[in-house]
Coordinates of C-alpha atoms in Angstrom, one line a residue:
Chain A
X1 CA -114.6 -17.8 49.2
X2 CA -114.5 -16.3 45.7
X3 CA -111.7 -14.3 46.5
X4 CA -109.7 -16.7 47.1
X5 CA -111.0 -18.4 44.5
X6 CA -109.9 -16.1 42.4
X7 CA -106.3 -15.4 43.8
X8 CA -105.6 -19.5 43.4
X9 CA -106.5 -19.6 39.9
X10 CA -104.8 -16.8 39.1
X11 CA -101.8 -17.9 41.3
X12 CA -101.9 -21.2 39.6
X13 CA -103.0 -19.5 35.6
X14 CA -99.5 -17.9 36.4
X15 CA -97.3 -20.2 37.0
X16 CA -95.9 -22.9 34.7
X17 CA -97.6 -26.3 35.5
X18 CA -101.0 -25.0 34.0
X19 CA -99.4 -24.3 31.2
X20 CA -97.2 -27.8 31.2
X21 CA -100.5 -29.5 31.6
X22 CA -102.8 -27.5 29.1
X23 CA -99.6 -28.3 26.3
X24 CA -99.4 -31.9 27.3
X25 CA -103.4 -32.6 26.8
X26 CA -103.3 -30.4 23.8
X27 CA -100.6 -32.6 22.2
X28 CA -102.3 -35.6 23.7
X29 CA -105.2 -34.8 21.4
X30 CA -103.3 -34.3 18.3
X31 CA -101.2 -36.9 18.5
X32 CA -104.4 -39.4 19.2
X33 CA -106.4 -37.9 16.2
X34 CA -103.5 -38.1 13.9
X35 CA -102.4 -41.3 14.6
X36 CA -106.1 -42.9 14.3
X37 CA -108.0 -40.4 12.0
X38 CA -110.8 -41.2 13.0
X39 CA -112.4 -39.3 16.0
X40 CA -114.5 -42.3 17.7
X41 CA -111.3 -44.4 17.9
X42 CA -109.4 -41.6 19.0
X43 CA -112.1 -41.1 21.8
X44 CA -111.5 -44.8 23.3
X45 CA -107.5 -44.1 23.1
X46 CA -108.1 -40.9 24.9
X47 CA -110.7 -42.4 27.7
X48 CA -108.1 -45.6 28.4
X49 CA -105.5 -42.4 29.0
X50 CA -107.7 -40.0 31.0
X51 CA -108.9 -42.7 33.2
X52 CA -105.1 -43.3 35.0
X53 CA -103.9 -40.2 34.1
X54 CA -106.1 -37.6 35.3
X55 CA -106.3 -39.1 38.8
X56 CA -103.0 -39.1 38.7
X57 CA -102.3 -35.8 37.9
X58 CA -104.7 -34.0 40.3
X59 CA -103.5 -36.2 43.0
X60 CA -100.0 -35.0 42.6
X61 CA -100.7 -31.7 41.6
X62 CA -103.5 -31.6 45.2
X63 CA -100.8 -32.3 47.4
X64 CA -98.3 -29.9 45.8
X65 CA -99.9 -26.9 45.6
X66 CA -101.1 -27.4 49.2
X67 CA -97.9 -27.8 50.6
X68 CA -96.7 -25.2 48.1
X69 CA -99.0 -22.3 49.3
X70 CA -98.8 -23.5 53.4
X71 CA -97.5 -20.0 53.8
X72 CA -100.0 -17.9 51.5
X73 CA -102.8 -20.2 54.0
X74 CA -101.3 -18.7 57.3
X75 CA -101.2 -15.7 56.0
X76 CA -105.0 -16.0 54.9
X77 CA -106.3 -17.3 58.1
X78 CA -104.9 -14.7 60.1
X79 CA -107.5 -12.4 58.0
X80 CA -110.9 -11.7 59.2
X81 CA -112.0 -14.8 57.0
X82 CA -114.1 -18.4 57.4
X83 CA -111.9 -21.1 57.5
X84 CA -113.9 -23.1 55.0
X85 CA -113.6 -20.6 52.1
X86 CA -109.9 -20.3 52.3
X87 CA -109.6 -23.8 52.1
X88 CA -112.8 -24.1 49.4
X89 CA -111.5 -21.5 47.3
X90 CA -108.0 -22.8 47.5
X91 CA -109.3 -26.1 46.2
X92 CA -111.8 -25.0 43.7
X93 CA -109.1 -23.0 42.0
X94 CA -106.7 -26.0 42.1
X95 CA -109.6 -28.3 40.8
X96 CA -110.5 -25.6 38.5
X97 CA -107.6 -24.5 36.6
X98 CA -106.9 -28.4 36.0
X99 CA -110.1 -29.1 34.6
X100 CA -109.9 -26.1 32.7
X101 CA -106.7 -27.7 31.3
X102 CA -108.4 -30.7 30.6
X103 CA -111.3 -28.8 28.7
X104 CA -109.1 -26.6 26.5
X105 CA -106.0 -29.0 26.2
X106 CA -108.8 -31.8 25.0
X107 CA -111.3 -29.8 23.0
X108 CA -109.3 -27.6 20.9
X109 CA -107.9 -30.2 18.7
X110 CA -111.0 -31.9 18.6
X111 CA -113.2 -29.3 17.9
X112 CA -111.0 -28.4 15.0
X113 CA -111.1 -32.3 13.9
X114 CA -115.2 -31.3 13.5
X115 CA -116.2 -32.4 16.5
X116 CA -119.2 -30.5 17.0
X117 CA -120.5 -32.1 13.7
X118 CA -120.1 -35.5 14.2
X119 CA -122.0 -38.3 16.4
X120 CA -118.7 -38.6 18.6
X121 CA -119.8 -35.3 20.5
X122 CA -121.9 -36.9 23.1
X123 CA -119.5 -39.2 24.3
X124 CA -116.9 -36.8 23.6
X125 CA -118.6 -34.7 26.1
X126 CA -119.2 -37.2 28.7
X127 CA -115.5 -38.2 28.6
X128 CA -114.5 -34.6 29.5
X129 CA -116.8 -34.5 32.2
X130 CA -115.7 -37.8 33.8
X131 CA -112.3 -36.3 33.4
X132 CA -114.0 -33.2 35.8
X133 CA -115.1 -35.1 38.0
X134 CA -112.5 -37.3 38.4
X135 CA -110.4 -34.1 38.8
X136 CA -112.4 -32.5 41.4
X137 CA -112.7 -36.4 43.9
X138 CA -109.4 -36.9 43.3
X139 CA -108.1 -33.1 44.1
X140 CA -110.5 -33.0 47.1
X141 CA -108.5 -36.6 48.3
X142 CA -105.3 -34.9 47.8
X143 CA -106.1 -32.1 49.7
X144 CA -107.8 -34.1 52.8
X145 CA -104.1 -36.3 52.5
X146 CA -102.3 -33.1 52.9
X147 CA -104.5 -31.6 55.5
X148 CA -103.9 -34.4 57.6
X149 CA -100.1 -34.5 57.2
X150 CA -97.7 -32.4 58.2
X151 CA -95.2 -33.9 56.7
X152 CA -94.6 -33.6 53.1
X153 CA -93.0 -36.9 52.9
X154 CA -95.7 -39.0 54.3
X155 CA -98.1 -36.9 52.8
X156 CA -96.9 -37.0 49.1
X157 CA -96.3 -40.8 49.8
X158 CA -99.9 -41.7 50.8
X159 CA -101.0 -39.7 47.6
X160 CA -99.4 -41.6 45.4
X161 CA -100.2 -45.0 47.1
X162 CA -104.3 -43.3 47.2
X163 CA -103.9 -43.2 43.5
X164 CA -101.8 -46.5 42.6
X165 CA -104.3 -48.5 44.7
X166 CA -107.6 -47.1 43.1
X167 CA -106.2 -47.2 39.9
X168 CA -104.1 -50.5 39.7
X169 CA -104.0 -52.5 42.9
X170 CA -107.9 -52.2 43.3
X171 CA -108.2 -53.6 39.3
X172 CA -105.6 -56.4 40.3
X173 CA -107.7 -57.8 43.9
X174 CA -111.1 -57.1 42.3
X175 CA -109.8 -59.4 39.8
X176 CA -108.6 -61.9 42.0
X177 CA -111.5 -62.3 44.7
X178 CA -113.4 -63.4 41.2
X179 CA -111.1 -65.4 40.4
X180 CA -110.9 -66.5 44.7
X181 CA -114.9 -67.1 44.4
X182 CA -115.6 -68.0 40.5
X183 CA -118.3 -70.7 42.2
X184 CA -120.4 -68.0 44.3
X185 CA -122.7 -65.7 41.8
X186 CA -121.0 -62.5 41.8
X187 CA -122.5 -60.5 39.3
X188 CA -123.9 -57.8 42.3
X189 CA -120.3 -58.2 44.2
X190 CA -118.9 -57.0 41.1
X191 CA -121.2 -53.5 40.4
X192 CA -120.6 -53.0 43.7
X193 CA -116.8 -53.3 43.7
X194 CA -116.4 -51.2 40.5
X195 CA -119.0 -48.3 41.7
X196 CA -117.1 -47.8 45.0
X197 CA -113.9 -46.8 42.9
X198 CA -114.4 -43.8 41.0
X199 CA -111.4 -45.2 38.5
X200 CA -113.5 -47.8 37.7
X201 CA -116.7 -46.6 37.5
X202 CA -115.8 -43.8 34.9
X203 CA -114.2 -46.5 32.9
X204 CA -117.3 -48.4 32.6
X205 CA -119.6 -45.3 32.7
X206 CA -117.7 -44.4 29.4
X207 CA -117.1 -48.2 27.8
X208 CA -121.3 -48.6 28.1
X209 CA -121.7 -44.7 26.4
X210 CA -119.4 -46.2 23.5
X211 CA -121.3 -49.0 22.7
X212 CA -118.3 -51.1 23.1
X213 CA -119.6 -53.3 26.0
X214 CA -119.9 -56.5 24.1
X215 CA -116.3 -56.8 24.7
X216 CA -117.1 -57.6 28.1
X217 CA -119.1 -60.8 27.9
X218 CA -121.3 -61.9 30.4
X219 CA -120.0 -59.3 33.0
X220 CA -120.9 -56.4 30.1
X221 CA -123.8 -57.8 30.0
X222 CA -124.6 -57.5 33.6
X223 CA -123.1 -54.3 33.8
X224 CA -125.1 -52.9 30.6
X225 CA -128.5 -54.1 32.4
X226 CA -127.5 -52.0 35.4
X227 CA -125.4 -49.1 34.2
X228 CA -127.2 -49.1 30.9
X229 CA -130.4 -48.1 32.1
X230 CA -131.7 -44.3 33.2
X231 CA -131.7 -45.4 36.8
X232 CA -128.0 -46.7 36.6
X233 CA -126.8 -44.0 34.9
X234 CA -128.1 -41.7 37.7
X235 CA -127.5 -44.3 40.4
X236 CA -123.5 -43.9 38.9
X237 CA -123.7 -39.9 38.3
X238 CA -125.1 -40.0 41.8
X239 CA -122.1 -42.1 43.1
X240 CA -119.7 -40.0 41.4
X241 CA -121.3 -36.6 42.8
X242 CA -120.8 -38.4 46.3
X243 CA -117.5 -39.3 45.6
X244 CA -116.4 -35.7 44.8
X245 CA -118.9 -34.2 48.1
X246 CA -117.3 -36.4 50.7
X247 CA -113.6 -35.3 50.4
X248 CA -115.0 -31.7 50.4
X249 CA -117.1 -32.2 53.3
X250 CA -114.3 -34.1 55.4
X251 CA -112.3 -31.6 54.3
X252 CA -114.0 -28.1 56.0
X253 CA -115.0 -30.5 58.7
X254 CA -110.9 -31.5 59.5
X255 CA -109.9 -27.7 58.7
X256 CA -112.1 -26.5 61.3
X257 CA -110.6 -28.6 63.8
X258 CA -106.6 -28.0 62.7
X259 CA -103.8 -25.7 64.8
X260 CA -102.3 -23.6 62.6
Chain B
X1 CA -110.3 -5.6 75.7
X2 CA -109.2 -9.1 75.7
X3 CA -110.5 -11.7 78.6
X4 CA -109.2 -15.3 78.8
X5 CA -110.7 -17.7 81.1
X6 CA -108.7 -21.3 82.1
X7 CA -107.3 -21.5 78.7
X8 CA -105.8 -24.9 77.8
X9 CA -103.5 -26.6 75.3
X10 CA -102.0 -30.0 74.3
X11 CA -99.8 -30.9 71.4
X12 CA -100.0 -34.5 71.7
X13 CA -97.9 -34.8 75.0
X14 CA -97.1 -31.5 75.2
X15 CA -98.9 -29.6 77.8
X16 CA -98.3 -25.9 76.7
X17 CA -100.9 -23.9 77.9
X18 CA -102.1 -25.2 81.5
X19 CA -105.2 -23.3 82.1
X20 CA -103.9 -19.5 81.4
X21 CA -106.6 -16.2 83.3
X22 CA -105.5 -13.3 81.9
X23 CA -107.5 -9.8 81.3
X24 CA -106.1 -7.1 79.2
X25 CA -107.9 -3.8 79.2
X26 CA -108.2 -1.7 76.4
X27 CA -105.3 1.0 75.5
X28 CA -101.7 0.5 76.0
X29 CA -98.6 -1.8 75.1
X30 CA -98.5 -5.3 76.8
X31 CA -95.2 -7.5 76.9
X32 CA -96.3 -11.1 76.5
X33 CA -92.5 -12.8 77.9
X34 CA -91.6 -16.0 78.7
X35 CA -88.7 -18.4 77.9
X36 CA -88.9 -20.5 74.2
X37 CA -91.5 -22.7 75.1
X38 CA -93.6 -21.2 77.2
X39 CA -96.5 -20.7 75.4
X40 CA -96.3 -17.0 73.9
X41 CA -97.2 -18.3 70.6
X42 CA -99.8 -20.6 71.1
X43 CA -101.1 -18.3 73.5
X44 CA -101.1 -15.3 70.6
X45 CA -102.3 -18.2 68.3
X46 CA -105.3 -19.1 70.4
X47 CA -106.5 -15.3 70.2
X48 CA -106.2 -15.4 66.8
X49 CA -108.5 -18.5 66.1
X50 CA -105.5 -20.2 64.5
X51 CA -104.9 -22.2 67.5
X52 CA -107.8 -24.3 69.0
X53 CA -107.8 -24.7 72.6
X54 CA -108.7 -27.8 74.5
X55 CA -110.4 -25.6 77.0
X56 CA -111.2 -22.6 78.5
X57 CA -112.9 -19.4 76.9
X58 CA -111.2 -16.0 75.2
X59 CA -113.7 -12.7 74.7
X60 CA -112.7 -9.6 72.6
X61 CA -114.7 -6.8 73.3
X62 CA -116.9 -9.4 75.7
X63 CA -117.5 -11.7 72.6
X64 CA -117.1 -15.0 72.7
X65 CA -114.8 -15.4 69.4
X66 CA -115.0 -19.5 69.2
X67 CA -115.9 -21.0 65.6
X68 CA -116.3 -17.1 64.6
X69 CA -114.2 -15.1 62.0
X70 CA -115.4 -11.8 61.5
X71 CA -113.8 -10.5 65.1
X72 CA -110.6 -10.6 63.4
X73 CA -111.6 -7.4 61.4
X74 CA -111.3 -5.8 64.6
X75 CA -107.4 -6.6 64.9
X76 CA -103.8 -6.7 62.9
X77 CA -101.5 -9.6 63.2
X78 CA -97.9 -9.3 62.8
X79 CA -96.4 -13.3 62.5
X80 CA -93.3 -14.2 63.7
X81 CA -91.7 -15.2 60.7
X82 CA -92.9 -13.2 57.6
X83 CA -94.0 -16.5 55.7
X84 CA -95.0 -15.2 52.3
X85 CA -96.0 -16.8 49.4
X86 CA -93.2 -16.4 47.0
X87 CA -94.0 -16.0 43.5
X88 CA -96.1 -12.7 43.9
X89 CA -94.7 -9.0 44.0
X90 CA -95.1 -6.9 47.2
X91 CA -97.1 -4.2 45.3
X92 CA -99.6 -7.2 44.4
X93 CA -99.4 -8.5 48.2
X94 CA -100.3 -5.3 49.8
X95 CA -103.1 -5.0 47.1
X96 CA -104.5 -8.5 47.9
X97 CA -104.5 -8.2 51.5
X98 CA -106.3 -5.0 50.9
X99 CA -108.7 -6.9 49.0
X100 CA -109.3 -9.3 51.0
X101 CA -110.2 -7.2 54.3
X102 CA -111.7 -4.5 52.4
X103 CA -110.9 -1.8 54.7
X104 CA -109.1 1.6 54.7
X105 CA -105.3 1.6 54.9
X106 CA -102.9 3.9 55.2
X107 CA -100.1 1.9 53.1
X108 CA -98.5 4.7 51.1
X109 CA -96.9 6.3 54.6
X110 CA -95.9 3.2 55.9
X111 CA -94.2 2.8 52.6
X112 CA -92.1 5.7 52.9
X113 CA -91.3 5.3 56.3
X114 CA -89.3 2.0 56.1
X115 CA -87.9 3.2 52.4
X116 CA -89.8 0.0 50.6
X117 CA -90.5 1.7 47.4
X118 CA -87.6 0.2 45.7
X119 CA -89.0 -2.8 46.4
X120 CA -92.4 -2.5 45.3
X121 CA -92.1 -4.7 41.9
X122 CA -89.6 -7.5 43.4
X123 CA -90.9 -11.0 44.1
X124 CA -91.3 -11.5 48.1
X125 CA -88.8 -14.9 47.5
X126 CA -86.4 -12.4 46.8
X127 CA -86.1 -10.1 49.7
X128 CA -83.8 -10.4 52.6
X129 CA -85.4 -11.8 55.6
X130 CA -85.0 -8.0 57.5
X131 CA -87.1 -6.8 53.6
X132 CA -89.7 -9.1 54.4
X133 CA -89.9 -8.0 58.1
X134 CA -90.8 -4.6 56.7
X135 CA -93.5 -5.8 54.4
X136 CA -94.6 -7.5 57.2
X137 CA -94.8 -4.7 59.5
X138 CA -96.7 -2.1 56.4
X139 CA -99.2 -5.0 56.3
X140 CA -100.2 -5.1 60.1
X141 CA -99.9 -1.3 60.6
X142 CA -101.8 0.2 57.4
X143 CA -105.1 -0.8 58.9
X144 CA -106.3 1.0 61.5
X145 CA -107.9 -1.5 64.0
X146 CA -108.5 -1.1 68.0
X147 CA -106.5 -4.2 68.8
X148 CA -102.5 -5.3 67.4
X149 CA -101.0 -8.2 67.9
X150 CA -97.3 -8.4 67.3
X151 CA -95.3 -11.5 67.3
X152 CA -91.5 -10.3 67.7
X153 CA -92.0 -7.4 65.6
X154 CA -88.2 -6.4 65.7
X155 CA -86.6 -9.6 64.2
X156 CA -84.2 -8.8 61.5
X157 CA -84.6 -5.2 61.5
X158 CA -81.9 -2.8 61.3
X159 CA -81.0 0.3 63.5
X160 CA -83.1 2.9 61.7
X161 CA -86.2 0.5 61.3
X162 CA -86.0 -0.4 64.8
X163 CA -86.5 3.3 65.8
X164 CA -89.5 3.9 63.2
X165 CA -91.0 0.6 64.5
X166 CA -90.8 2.2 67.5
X167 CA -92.0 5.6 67.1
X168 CA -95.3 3.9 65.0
X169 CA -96.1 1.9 68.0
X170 CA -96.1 4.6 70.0
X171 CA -98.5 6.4 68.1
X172 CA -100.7 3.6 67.8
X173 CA -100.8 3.7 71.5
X174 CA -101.2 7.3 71.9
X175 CA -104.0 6.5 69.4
X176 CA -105.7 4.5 72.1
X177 CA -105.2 1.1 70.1
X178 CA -104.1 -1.9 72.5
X179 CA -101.1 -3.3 71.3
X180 CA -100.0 -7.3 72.4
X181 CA -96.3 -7.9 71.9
X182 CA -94.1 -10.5 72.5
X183 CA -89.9 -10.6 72.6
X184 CA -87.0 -11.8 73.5
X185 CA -85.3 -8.0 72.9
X186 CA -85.4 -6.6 77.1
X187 CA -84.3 -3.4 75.8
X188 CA -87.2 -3.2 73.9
X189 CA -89.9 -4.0 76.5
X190 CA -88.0 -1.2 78.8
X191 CA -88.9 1.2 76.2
X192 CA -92.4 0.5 75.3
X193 CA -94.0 -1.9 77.5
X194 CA -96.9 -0.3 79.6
X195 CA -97.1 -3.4 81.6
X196 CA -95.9 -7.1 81.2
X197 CA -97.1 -10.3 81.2
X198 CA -94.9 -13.2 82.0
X199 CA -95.2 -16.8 81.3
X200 CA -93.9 -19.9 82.4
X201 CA -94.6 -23.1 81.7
X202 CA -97.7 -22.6 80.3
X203 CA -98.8 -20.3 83.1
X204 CA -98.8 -17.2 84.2
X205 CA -95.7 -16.2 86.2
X206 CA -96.5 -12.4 86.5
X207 CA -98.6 -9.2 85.5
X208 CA -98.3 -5.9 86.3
X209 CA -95.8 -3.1 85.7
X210 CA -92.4 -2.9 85.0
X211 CA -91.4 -2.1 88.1
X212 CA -93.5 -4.6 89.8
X213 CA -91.2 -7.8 88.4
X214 CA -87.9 -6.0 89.6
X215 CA -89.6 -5.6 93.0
X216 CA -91.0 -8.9 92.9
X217 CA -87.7 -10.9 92.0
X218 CA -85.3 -8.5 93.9
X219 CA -83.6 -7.4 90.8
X220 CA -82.4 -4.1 89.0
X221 CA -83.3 -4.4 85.9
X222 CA -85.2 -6.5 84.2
X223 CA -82.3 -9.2 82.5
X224 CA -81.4 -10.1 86.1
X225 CA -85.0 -10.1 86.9
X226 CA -85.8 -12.8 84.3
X227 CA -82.7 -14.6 84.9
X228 CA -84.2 -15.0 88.3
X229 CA -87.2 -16.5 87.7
X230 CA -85.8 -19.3 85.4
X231 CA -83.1 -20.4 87.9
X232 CA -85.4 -19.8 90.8
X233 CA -87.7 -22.0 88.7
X234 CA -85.5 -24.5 87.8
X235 CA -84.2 -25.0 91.6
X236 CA -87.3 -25.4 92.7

């Protein structure tokens, strides 16, 4: 599996997009701490971006690079090796080279804003690795998408629906069943509705971090008694880690199975 | 060598394989022939592992080679259509795939023999389809392996390539390796072929020699002889 770790990520360190990425968060990050000078405002800007953004981008950039190297695949799994690590390293290295995008792209600007020597650096630090994660779930969805479809067409299209409905059309029917059921209490419906989408449970994971809860009211208040506690922050860290195990899993399971 | 018991195969509707028996010894040159659609590929495929059958057992070397991988150490592949990622150099290709199976090969000859040193340093997206072929055919043959299995092997070559194709194969065989080929090139299979194996419909018309089909179907030579099948097949 590492070596085919290692020939994605060096496939993928080659060609433009890493680069294209790695240059889009690096500007992202100066333009954010110039515009705000100050680096805990600039961390809130940044989260409200990475949240819709990263899904978005390893979504797209999952489904690509999987129809993209369908021929570098065949040729891998005529070779005397496992199924699952061709298709494991294949998506490490895609998952990988993104988050290593994100890391660099993010923490070069801030590190030289003196980052390491402010209070920001803890929830600097946790943003970035909700970014990872959120990288790695929604890579290993993208992959499962394209596994399943043969056709690049359908399969591009359900990616980008995957992503519009976790990360907008989830928000927008969450929303309206409270508004559906404002008489019923609804306070557990609602931790239970934001932890099954990843989208919204880094959002909040990160808004609690910040301090900046009271802007929620009585749901923040709710939220902050859960999430805001050791056991929710584990119960959340735990839901996450499933979130980014179960595409993975599906994943060798379906490739097992597949005709090449 | 190879053993196949009842083999079995749907794509969706598509019956392709319908429950194939079929035992190839060890040592010599086997034509796999049939008409598009018969099930050569899925056939080849289902040997490979890359194809899952439905049902029905294959052995190499009397080992059961379902949900395993490391068989295929023990055997080259040549695909049908040389399908390689585009971005990367054929000097780095040959290196990876020797990486990857970590295994003595004899590229440098193979090299030489199909003039691809000119090559070396272009980008695989921009070779001609008969270039890639060639790459294709250095990357099955450098290893040295008891079992080949060639998937129209002489696609897009040209005169001179045909004949060294030819000449290496027949070495390999003289080498005692058991080679698995399938065409649509007659002229080809008269040359080489030990024996053939001849499908229809996703079952096995035929195998034996050469000389078997033609006395079989009544026929000369072989063109007529196949010709025969698929009208007597399609009167039927």
């Amino acid at each position: 599996m590492l070596k085919i770790l290692k020939y994605s990520f060096y496939d993928l360190m080659r060609s433009r997009w890493s680069y294209v990425y790695f240059l889009f968060y690096l500007l992202l990050g100066l333009v954010l701490l110039f515009l705000n000078q100050d680096l805990s405002k600039a961390v809130i800007t940044l989260m409200n971006i990475i949240i819709i953004l990263v899904p978005l981008i390893a979504t797209i950039f999952g489904v690509m690079y999987f129809y993209n190297s369908r021929e570098f695949t065949e040729l891998l799994l005529a070779q005397p090796l496992k199924r699952s690590s061709i298709f494991l390293g294949q998506f490490f290295g895609v998952a990988g080279s993104l988050t290593l995008s994100l890391v660099l792209g993010l923490g070069l600007p801030f590190i030289m804003y003196g980052l390491v020597k402010s209070d920001v650096i803890l929830n600097f630090s946790l943003l970035i690795l909700t970014g990872a994660f959120l990288t790695f779930i929604f890579t290993g969805l993208a992959f499962n998408i394209a596994l399943s479809n043969e056709n690049r067409i359908k399969g591009f299209g359900y990616a980008v629906l995957l992503w519009l409905f976790m990360a907008v059309i989830y928000d927008g029917l969450f929303l309206l069943s409270l508004i559906v059921f404002e008489e019923y209490p609804l306070d557990s419906f609602s931790l239970a509705a934001t932890v099954l989408n990843p989208i919204d449970l880094s959002r909040i994971l990160i808004l609690l971090k910040l301090d900046i809860s009271a802007l929620l009211g009585y749901t923040g208040a709710v939220f902050k008694k859960f999430l805001g506690t050791q056991l929710g922050f584990l119960i959340s860290g735990g839901v996450l880690l499933l979130w980014t195990l179960l595409p993975i899993w599906r994943l060798t399971a379906k490739a097992r199975k597949k005709d090449f | 060598m190879i053993q196949i018991q009842d083999l079995q195969k749907r794509f969706g509707k598509n019956e392709v394989l319908k429950g194939i028996d079929l035992e190839i010894p060890a040592g010599g040159i086997y034509a796999v022939l049939g008409p598009n659609g018969s099930g050569k590929t899925t056939l080849i495929k289902s040997v490979l592992g890359l194809v899952i059958p439905d049902k029905g057992s294959i052995s190499l070397s009397g080992e059961r080679i379902r949900n395993r991988w490391r068989y295929r150490e023990a055997l080259n592949y040549l695909p049908q259509i040389a399908n390689f990622p585009g971005n990367i150099r054929v000097r780095e290709l040959i290196g990876m795939i020797k990486d990857l199976r970590q295994k003595r090969s004899e590229e440098a000859a193979l090299i030489e023999l199909f003039r691809l040193q000119p090559f070396l340093d272009k980008k695989l997206s921009n070779l001609s389809g008969g270039t890639k072929q060639k790459v294709n055919l250095v990357l099955t043959f450098m290893f040295d392996s008891p079992l080949l299995i060639l998937d129209e092997p002489t696609s897009g070559l040209d005169p001179a390539s045909l004949l060294s194709l030819k000449k290496l194969i027949r070495k390999e065989r003289e080498n005692g390796k058991t080679l698995l080929v399938t065409t649509h090139i007659l002229q080809f299979v008269e040359e080489i072929a030990d024996q053939v194996i001849y499908l229809l419909e996703g079952k096995i018309y035929y195998q034996g020699t050469l000389s078997g089909l033609l006395e079989k179907t009544g026929q000369t030579d072989l063109e007529h002889a196949i010709a025969a099948i698929t009208s007597e097949k399609q009167d039927a």
